[in-house]
Coordinates of C-alpha atoms and ligand atoms in Angstrom, one line a residue:
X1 CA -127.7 -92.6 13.1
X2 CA -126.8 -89.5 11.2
X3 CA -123.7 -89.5 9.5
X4 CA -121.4 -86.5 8.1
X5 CA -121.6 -87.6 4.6
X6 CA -124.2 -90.2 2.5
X7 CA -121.5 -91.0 0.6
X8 CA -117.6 -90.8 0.4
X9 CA -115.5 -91.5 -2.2
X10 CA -111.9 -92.1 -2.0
X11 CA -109.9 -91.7 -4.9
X12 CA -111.0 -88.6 -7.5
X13 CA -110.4 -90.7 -11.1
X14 CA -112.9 -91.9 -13.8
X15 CA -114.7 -93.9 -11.7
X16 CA -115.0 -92.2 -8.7
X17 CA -115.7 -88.9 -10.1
X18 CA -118.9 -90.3 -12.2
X19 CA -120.2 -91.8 -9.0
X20 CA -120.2 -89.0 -6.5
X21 CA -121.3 -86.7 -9.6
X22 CA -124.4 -88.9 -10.3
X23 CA -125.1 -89.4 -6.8
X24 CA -124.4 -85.7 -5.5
X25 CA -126.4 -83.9 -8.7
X26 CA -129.0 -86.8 -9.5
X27 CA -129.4 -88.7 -6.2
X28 CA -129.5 -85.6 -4.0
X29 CA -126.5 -87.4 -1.7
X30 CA -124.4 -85.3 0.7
X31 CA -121.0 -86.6 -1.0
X32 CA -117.3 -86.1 -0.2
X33 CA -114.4 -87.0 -2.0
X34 CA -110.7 -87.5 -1.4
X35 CA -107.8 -87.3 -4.2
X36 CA -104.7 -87.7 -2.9
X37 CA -102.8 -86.8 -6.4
X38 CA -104.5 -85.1 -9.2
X39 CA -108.1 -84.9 -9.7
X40 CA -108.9 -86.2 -12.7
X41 CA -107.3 -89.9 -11.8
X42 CA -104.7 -92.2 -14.1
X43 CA -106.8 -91.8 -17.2
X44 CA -106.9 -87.5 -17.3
X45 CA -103.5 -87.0 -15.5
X46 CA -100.8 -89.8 -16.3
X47 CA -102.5 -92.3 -19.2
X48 CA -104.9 -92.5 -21.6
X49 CA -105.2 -88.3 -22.4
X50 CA -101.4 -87.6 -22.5
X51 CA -100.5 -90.6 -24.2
X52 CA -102.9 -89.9 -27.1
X53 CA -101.4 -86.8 -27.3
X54 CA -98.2 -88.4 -27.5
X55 CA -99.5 -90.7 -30.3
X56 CA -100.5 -87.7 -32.1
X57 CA -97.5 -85.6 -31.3
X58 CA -95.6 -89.2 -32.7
X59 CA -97.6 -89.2 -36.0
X60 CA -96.9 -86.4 -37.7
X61 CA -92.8 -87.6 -39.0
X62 CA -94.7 -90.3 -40.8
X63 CA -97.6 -88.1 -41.6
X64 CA -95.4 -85.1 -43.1
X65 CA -93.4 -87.9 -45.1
X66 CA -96.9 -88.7 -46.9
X67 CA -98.1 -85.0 -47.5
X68 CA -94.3 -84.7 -49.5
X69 CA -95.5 -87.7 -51.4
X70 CA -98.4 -86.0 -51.8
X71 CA -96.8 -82.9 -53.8
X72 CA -96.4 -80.6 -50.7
X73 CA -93.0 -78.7 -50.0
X74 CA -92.9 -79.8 -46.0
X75 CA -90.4 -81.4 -44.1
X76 CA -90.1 -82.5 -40.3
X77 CA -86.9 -80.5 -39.2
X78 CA -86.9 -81.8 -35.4
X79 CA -89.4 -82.7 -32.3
X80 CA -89.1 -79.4 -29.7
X81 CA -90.0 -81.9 -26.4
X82 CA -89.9 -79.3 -23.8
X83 CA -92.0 -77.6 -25.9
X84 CA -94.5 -80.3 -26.3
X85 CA -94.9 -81.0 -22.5
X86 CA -95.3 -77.4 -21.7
X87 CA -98.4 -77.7 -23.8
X88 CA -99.5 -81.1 -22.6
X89 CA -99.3 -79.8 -19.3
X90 CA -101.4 -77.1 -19.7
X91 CA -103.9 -79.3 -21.1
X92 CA -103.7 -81.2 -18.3
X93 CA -104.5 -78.7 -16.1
X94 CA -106.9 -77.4 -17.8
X95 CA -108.4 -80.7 -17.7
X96 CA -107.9 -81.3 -14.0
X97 CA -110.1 -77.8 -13.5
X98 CA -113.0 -79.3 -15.6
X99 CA -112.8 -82.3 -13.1
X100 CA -113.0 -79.9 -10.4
X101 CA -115.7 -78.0 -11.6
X102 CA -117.8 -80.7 -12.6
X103 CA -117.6 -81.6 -8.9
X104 CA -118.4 -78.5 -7.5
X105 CA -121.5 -77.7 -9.6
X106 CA -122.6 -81.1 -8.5
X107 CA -122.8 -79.9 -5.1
X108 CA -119.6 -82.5 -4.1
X109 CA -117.1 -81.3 -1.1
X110 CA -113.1 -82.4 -2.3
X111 CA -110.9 -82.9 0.0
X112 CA -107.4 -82.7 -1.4
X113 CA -105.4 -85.2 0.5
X114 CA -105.5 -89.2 1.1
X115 CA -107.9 -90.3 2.9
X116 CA -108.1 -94.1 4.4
X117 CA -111.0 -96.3 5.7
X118 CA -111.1 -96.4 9.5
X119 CA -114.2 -98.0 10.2
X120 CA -117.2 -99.3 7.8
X121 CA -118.5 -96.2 8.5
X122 CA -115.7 -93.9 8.9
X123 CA -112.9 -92.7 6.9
X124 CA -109.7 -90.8 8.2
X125 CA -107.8 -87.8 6.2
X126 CA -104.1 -87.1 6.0
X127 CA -104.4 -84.3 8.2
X128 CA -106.4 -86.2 10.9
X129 CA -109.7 -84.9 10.2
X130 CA -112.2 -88.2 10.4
X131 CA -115.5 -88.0 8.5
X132 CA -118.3 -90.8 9.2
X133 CA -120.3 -91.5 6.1
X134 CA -123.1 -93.9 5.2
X135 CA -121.5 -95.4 2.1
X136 CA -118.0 -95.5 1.6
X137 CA -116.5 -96.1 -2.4
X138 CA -113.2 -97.2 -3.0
X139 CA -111.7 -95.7 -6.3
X140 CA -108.2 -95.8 -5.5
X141 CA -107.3 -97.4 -9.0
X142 CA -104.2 -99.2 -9.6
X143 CA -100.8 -98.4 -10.4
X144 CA -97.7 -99.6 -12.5
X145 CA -95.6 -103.0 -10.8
X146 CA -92.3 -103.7 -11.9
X147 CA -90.9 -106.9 -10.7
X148 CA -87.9 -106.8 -8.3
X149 CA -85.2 -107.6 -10.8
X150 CA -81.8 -105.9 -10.0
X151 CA -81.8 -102.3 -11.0
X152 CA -85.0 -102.4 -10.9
X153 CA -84.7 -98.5 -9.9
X154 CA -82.5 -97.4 -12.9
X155 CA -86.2 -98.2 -14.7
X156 CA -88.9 -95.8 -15.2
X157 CA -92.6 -96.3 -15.4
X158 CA -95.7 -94.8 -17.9
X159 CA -95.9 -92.6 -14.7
X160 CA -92.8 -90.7 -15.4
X161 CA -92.7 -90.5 -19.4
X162 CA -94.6 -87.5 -19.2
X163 CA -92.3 -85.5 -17.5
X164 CA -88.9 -86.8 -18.7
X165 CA -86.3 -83.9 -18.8
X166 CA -85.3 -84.9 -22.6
X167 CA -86.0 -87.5 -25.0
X168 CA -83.9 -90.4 -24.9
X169 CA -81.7 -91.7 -28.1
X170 CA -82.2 -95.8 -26.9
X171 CA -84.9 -96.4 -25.1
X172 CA -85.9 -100.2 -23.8
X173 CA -89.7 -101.1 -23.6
X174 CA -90.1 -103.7 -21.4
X175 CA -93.3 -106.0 -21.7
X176 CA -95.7 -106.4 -24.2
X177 CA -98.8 -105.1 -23.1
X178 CA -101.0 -102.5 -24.1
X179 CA -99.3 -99.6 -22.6
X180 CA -95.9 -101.2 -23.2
X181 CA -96.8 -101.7 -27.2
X182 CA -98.1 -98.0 -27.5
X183 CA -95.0 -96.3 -25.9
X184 CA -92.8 -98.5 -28.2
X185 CA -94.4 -97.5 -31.0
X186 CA -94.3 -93.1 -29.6
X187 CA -91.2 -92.9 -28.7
X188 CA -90.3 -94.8 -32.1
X189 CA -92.5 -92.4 -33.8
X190 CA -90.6 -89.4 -32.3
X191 CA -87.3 -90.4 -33.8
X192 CA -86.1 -92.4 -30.5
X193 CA -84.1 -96.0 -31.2
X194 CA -86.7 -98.6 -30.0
X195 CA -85.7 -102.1 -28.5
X196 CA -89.1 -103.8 -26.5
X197 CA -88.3 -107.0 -24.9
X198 CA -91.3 -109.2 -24.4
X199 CA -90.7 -112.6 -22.3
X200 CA -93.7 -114.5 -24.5
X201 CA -94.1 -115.3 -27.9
X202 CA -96.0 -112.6 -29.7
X203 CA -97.0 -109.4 -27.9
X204 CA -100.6 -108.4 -27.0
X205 CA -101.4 -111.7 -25.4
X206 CA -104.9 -112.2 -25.1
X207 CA -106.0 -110.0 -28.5
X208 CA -106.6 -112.1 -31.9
X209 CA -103.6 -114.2 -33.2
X210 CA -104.1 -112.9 -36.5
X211 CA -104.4 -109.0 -35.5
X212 CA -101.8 -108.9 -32.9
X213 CA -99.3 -110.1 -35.6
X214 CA -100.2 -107.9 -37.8
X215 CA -99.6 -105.2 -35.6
X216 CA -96.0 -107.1 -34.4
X217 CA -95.1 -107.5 -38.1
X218 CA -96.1 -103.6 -39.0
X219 CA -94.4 -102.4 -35.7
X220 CA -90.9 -103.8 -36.8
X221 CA -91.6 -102.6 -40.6
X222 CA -91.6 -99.0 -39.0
X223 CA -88.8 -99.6 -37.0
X224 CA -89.1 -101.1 -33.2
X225 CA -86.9 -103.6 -32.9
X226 CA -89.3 -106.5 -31.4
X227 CA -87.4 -109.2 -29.1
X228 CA -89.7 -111.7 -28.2
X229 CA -89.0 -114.5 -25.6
X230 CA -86.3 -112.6 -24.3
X231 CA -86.7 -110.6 -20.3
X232 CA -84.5 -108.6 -18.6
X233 CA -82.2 -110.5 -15.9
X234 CA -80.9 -107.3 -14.2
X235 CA -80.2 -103.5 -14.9
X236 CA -77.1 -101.8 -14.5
X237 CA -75.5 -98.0 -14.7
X238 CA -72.4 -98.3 -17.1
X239 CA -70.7 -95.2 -18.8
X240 CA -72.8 -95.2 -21.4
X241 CA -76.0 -95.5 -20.0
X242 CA -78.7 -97.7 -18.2
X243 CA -77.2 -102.1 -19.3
X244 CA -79.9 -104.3 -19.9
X245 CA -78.4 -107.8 -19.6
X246 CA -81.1 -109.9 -21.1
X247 CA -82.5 -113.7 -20.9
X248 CA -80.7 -113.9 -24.3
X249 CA -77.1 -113.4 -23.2
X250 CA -77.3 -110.0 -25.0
X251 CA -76.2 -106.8 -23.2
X252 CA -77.1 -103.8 -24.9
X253 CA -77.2 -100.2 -23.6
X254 CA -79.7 -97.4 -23.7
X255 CA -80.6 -93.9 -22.2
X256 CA -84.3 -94.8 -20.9
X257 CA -85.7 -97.8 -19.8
X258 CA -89.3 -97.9 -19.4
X259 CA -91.0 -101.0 -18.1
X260 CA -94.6 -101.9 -18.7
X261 CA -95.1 -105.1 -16.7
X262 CA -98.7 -105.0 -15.6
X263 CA -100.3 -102.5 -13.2
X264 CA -101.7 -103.8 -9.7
X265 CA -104.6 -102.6 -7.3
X266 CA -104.4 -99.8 -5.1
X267 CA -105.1 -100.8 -1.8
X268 CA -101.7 -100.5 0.2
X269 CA -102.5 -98.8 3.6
X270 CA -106.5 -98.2 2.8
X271 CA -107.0 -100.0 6.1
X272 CA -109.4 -102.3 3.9
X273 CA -107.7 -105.7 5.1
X274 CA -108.1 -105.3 8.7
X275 CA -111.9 -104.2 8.3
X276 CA -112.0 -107.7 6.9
X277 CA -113.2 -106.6 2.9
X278 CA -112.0 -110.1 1.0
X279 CA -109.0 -109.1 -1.6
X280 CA -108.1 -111.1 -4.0
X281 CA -104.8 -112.7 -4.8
X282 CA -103.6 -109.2 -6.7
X283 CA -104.7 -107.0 -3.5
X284 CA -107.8 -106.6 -5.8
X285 CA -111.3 -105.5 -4.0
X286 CA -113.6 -108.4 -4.8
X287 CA -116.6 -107.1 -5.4
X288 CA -120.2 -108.6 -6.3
X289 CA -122.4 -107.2 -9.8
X290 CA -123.4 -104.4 -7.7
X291 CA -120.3 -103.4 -6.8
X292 CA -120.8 -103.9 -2.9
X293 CA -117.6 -105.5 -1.1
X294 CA -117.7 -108.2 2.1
X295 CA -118.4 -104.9 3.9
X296 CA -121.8 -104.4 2.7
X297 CA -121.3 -100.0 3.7
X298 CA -118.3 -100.8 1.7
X299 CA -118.6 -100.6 -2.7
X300 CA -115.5 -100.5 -5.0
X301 CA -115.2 -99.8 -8.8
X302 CA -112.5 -99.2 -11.7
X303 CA -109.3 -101.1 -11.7
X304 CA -109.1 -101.3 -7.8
X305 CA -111.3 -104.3 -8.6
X306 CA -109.1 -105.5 -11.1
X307 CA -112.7 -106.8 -13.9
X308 CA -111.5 -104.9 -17.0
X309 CA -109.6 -102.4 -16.5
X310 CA -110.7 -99.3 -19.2
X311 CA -111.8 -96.3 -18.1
X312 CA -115.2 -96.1 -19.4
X313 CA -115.4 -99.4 -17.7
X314 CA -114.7 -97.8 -14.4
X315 CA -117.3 -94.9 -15.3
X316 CA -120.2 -97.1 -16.0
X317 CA -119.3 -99.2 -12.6
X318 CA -119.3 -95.8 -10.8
X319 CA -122.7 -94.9 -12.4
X320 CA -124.3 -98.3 -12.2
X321 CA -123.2 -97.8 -8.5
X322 CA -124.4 -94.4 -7.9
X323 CA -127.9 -95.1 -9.8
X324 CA -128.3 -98.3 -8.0
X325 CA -127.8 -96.8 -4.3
X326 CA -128.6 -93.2 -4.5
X327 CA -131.6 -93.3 -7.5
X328 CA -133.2 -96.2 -6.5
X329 CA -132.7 -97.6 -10.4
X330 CA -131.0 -100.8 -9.7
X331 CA -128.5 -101.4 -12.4
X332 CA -125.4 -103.6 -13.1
X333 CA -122.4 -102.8 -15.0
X334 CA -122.7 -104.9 -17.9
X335 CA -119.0 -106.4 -18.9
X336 CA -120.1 -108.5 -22.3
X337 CA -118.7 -107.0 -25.4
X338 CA -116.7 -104.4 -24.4
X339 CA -114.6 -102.8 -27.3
X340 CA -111.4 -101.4 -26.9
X341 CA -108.6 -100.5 -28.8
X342 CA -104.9 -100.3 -28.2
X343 CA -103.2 -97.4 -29.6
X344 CA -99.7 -98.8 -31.2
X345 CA -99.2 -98.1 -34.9
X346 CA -101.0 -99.0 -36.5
X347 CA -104.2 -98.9 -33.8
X348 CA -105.9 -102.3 -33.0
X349 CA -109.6 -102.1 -32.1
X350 CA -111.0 -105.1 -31.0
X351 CA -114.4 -106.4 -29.6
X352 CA -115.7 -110.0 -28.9
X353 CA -114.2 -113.2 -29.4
X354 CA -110.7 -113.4 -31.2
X355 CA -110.4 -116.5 -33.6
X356 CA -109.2 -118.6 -31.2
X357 CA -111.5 -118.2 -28.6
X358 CA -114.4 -118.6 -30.8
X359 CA -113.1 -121.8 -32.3
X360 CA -113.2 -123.5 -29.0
X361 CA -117.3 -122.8 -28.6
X362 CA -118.3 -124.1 -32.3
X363 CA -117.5 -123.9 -35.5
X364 CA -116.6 -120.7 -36.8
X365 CA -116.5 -119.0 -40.3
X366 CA -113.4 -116.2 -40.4
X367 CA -113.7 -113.4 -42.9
X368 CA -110.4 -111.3 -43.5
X369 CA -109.4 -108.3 -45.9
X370 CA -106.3 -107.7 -46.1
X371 CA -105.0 -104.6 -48.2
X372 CA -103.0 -101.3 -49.0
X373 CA -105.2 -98.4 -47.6
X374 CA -106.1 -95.8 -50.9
X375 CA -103.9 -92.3 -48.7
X376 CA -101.0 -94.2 -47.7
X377 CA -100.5 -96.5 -50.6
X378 CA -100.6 -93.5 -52.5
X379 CA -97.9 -91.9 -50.9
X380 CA -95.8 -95.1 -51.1
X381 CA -96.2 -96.8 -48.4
X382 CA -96.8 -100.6 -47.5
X383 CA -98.7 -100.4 -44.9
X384 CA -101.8 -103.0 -45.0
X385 CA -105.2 -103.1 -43.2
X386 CA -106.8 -105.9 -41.6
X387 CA -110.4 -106.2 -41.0
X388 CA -111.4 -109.4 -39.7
X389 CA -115.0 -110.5 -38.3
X390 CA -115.3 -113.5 -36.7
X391 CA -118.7 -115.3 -37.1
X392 CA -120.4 -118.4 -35.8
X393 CA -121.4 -121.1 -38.3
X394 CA -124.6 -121.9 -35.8
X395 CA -126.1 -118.2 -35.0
X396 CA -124.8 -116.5 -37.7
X397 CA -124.1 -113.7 -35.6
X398 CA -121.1 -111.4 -35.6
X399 CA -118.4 -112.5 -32.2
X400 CA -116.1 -110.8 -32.9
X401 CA -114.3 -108.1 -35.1
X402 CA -110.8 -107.0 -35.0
X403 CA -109.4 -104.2 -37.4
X404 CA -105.7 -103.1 -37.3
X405 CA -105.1 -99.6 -39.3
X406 CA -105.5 -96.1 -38.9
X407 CA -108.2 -95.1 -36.6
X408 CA -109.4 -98.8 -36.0
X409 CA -110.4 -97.3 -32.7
X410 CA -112.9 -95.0 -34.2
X411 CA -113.8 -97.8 -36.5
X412 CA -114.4 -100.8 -33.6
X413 CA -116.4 -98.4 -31.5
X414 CA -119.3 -98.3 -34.6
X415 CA -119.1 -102.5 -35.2
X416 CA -119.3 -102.8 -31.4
X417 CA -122.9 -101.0 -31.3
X418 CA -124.0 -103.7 -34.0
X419 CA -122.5 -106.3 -32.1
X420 CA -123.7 -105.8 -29.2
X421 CA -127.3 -105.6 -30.9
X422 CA -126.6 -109.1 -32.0
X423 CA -126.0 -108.2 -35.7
X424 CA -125.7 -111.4 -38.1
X425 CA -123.5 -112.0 -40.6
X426 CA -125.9 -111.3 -42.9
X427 CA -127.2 -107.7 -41.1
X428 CA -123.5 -106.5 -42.5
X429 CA -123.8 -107.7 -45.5
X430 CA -127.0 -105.9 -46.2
X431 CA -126.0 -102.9 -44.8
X432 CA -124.6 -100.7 -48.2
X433 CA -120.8 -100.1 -48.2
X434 CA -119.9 -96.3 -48.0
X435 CA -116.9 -96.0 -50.4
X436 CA -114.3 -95.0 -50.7
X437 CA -113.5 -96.1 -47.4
X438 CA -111.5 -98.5 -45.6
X439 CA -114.4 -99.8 -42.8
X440 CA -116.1 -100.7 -46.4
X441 CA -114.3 -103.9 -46.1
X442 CA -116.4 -104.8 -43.2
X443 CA -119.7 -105.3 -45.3
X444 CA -118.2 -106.5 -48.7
X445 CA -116.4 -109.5 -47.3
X446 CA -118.8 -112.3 -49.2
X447 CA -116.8 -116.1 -48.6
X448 CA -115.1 -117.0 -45.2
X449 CA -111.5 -117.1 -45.6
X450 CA -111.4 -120.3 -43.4
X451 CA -113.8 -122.4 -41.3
X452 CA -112.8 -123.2 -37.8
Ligands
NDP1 P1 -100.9 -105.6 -19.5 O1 -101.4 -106.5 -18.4 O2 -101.7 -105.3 -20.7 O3 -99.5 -106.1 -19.9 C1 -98.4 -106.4 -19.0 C2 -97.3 -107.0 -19.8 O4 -96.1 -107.1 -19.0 C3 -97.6 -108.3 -20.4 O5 -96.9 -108.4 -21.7 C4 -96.9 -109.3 -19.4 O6 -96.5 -110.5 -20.0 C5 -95.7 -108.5 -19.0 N1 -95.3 -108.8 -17.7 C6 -96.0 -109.0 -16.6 N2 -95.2 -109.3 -15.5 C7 -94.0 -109.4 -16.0 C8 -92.7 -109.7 -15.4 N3 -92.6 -110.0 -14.1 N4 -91.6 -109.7 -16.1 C9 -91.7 -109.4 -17.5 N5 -92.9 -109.1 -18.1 C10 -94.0 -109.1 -17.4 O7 -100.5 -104.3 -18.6 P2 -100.2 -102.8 -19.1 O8 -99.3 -102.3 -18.0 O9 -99.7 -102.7 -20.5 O10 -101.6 -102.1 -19.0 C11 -102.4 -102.2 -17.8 C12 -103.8 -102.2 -18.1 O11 -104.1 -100.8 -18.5 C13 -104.2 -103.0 -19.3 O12 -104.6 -104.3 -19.0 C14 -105.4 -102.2 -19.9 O13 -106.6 -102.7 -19.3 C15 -105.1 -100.8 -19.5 N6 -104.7 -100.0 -20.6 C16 -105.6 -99.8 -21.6 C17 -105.2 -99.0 -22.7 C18 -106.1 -98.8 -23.9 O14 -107.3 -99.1 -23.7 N7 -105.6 -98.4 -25.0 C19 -103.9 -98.3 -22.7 C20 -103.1 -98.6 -21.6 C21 -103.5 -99.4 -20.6 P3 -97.4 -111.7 -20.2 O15 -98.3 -111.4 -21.4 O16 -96.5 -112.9 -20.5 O17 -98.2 -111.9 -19.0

């Protein structure tokens, strides 16, 4: 049987692009894809580009604050928003074209609508076209949830806070996530009054105990006002603005409310369910090490499938796919030791086992540093560093490292490649510092700080 396309992808983000670029321009596949938003996908268009922009565009009160310390005559005299998202929109675009282009020099035909799966071998476009392909990827990615609490519309989502018309005065953060934790810590950085509500007991569940306090304790030093153990109960429109009455009893008013509750699959209305492809209990497309679904014609990578859901996750899925079926190189996506880094202020990088998890396999030596970094203590500040490595009594070798401070992402992405070599305690401390620096720490911490 000869089919239109070899391959078709639905859904034009990080992972989806990689794979019908690999398997268009290196497998030799006839490939379409379908994007019914943006090309470019949640990562380019509406998360992780424009919200470091935002993190940097947040920076700079604090940072101007330090280069008066510092002896220069400077002062931040006001935030020009609408001028700010005319440039990150630009940028956006501009970044949507290199997508595009990409694409197209790989040989790969876009269509611009939504497409949705018909039959294993057939998909369906919003303007009725049908295309029959031999492989069909599912790269829809996933998108914000916010739980059906009363006034649950008077809320917005990380979708919106791109485009917001002005910057709010009070803004709520609800959750206590990554995405939730950054956007605390922007708009807080941008001169808005921050409230984030978070129904557990410390935010950034699942990261080191140690680091994510750290980060909780330095968040509230610089001015977001951290509630934990408290939700929202409902929302309501009142004179002065959007009412969160809270789990607390409290009823406090702001102009925004953002809510940052989790993101889930997108797979409403892909036809997916009635081909029979198993979802899981999230609508998540189960998926085996290669990617394939129930429907073997049928593949799905990046946070459709709900493993971990990064974007350079999704990419190497997409490529481990595309190499697999359309190079002949069988490969698998390899989930151990992934770093990542969550961009609050101060950043948390992280990779491998926090403390806790690592106690509960063996015994475990901890090593922390704890101190005032050289540029901002300078300038005044209290701000502290952690570096913390995590390392097992048994193997010696390094599970885990977790560094809160500036540019800990830049930092963890460096001890990740060691880590994931295997590196041994003893491999850092051999390795010679390079001072003055504040990554020094990670190879002059000599005794444990504790044995777990
Ligand atoms: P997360 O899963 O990280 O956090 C969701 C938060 O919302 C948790 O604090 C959770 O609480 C809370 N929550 C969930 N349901 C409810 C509810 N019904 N009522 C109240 N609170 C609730 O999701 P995010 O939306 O922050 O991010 C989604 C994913 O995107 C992340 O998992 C991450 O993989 C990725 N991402 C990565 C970034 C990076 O690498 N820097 C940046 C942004 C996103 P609880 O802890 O109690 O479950």
């Amino acid at each position: 049987m000869t089919f239109d396309y070899d391959l078709f992808v639905i859904g034009g983000g990080s992972g989806g692009v990689r794979a019908a670029r690999i398997a268009a321009a290196e497998g030799g596949a006839k490939v379409g894809l379908a994007e019914e938003s943006r090309m470019g996908g949640t990562c380019v268009i509406r998360g992780c580009v424009p919200k470091k922009l935002m993190v940097f565009a947040s920076e700079f009160p604090g940072q101007i604050e330090d280069a008066a310390a510092y002896g220069w005559k400077v002062k931040a005299e006001g935030f020009d928003w609408p001028k700010f998202r005319t440039t990150l929109e630009a940028e956006l675009t501009r970044l949507e074209n290199a997508y595009r282009n990409t694409l197209k020099n790989a040989g790969v035909t876009m269509h611009d609508m939504r497409a949705v799966v018909v039959d294993p071998h057939r998909v369906r476009l919003a303007n009725g076209d049908e295309f029959t392909a031999k492989h069909i990827l599912i790269a829809t990615g996933g998108r914000p949830f916010v739980p059906a609490i009363p006034g649950a519309d008077l809320a917005v989502t990380s979708n919106e806070m791109f485009h917001l018309d002005a910057l709010p005065k009070r803004a709520l953060v609800v959750g206590g996530g990554y995405i939730a934790s950054e956007f605390a810590c922007i708009l807080n950085g941008l001169g808005v009054d921050v409230a984030q509500y978070y129904r557990g007991a410390q935010i950034l569940r699942g990261f080191d105990d140690e680091a994510r306090g750290h980060v909780a304790n330095a968040m509230a030093a610089h001015g977001v006002a951290i509630h934990c153990g408290t939700d929202v109960e409902r929302l309501e429109r009142r004179a002065g603005g959007i009412c969160a009455i809270a789990t607390d009893g409290s009823e406090r008013e702001f102009d925004l409310v953002l809510y940052a509750t989790g993101r889930v699959p997108n797979v409403a209305g892909l036809g997916l369910d009635h081909l029979g492809v198993a979802l899981g209990s999230k609508g998540e497309v189960l998926v085996d090490d290669w990617s394939q679904t129930s429907v073997p014609s049928i593949f799905a990578v990046g946070d459709v499938t709900d493993r971990i859901n990064l974007t350079p996750v999704a990419i190497r899925e997409g490529h481990a796919f595309a190499d697999t079926v359309f190079r002949g190189v069988p490969t698998k996506a390899d989930h151990e030791l992934v770093a990542s880094a969550v961009f609050t202020q101060p950043e948390l990088g992280s990779v491998g086992l926090s403390e806790e998890a690592a106690a509960a396999l063996g015994k475990t030596e901890i090593y922390t540093a704890t101190f005032r970094p050289m540029k901002t203590l300078f300038a005044g500040r209290q701000d502290k560093v952690l570096m913390k490595l995590v390392v097992s009594v048994e193997t010696r070798k390094v599970l885990g490292c977790h560094i809160v401070g500036p540019e800990a992402g830049e930092m963890i992405q460096l001890a990740a490649i060691a880590i994931k070599m295997g590196a041994t305690k003893e491999d850092f401390d051999r390795t010679v510092a390079v001072h003055p620096t504040m990554s020094e720490e990670l190879v002059t911490m000599r005794k444990p700080t504790r044995v777990v």
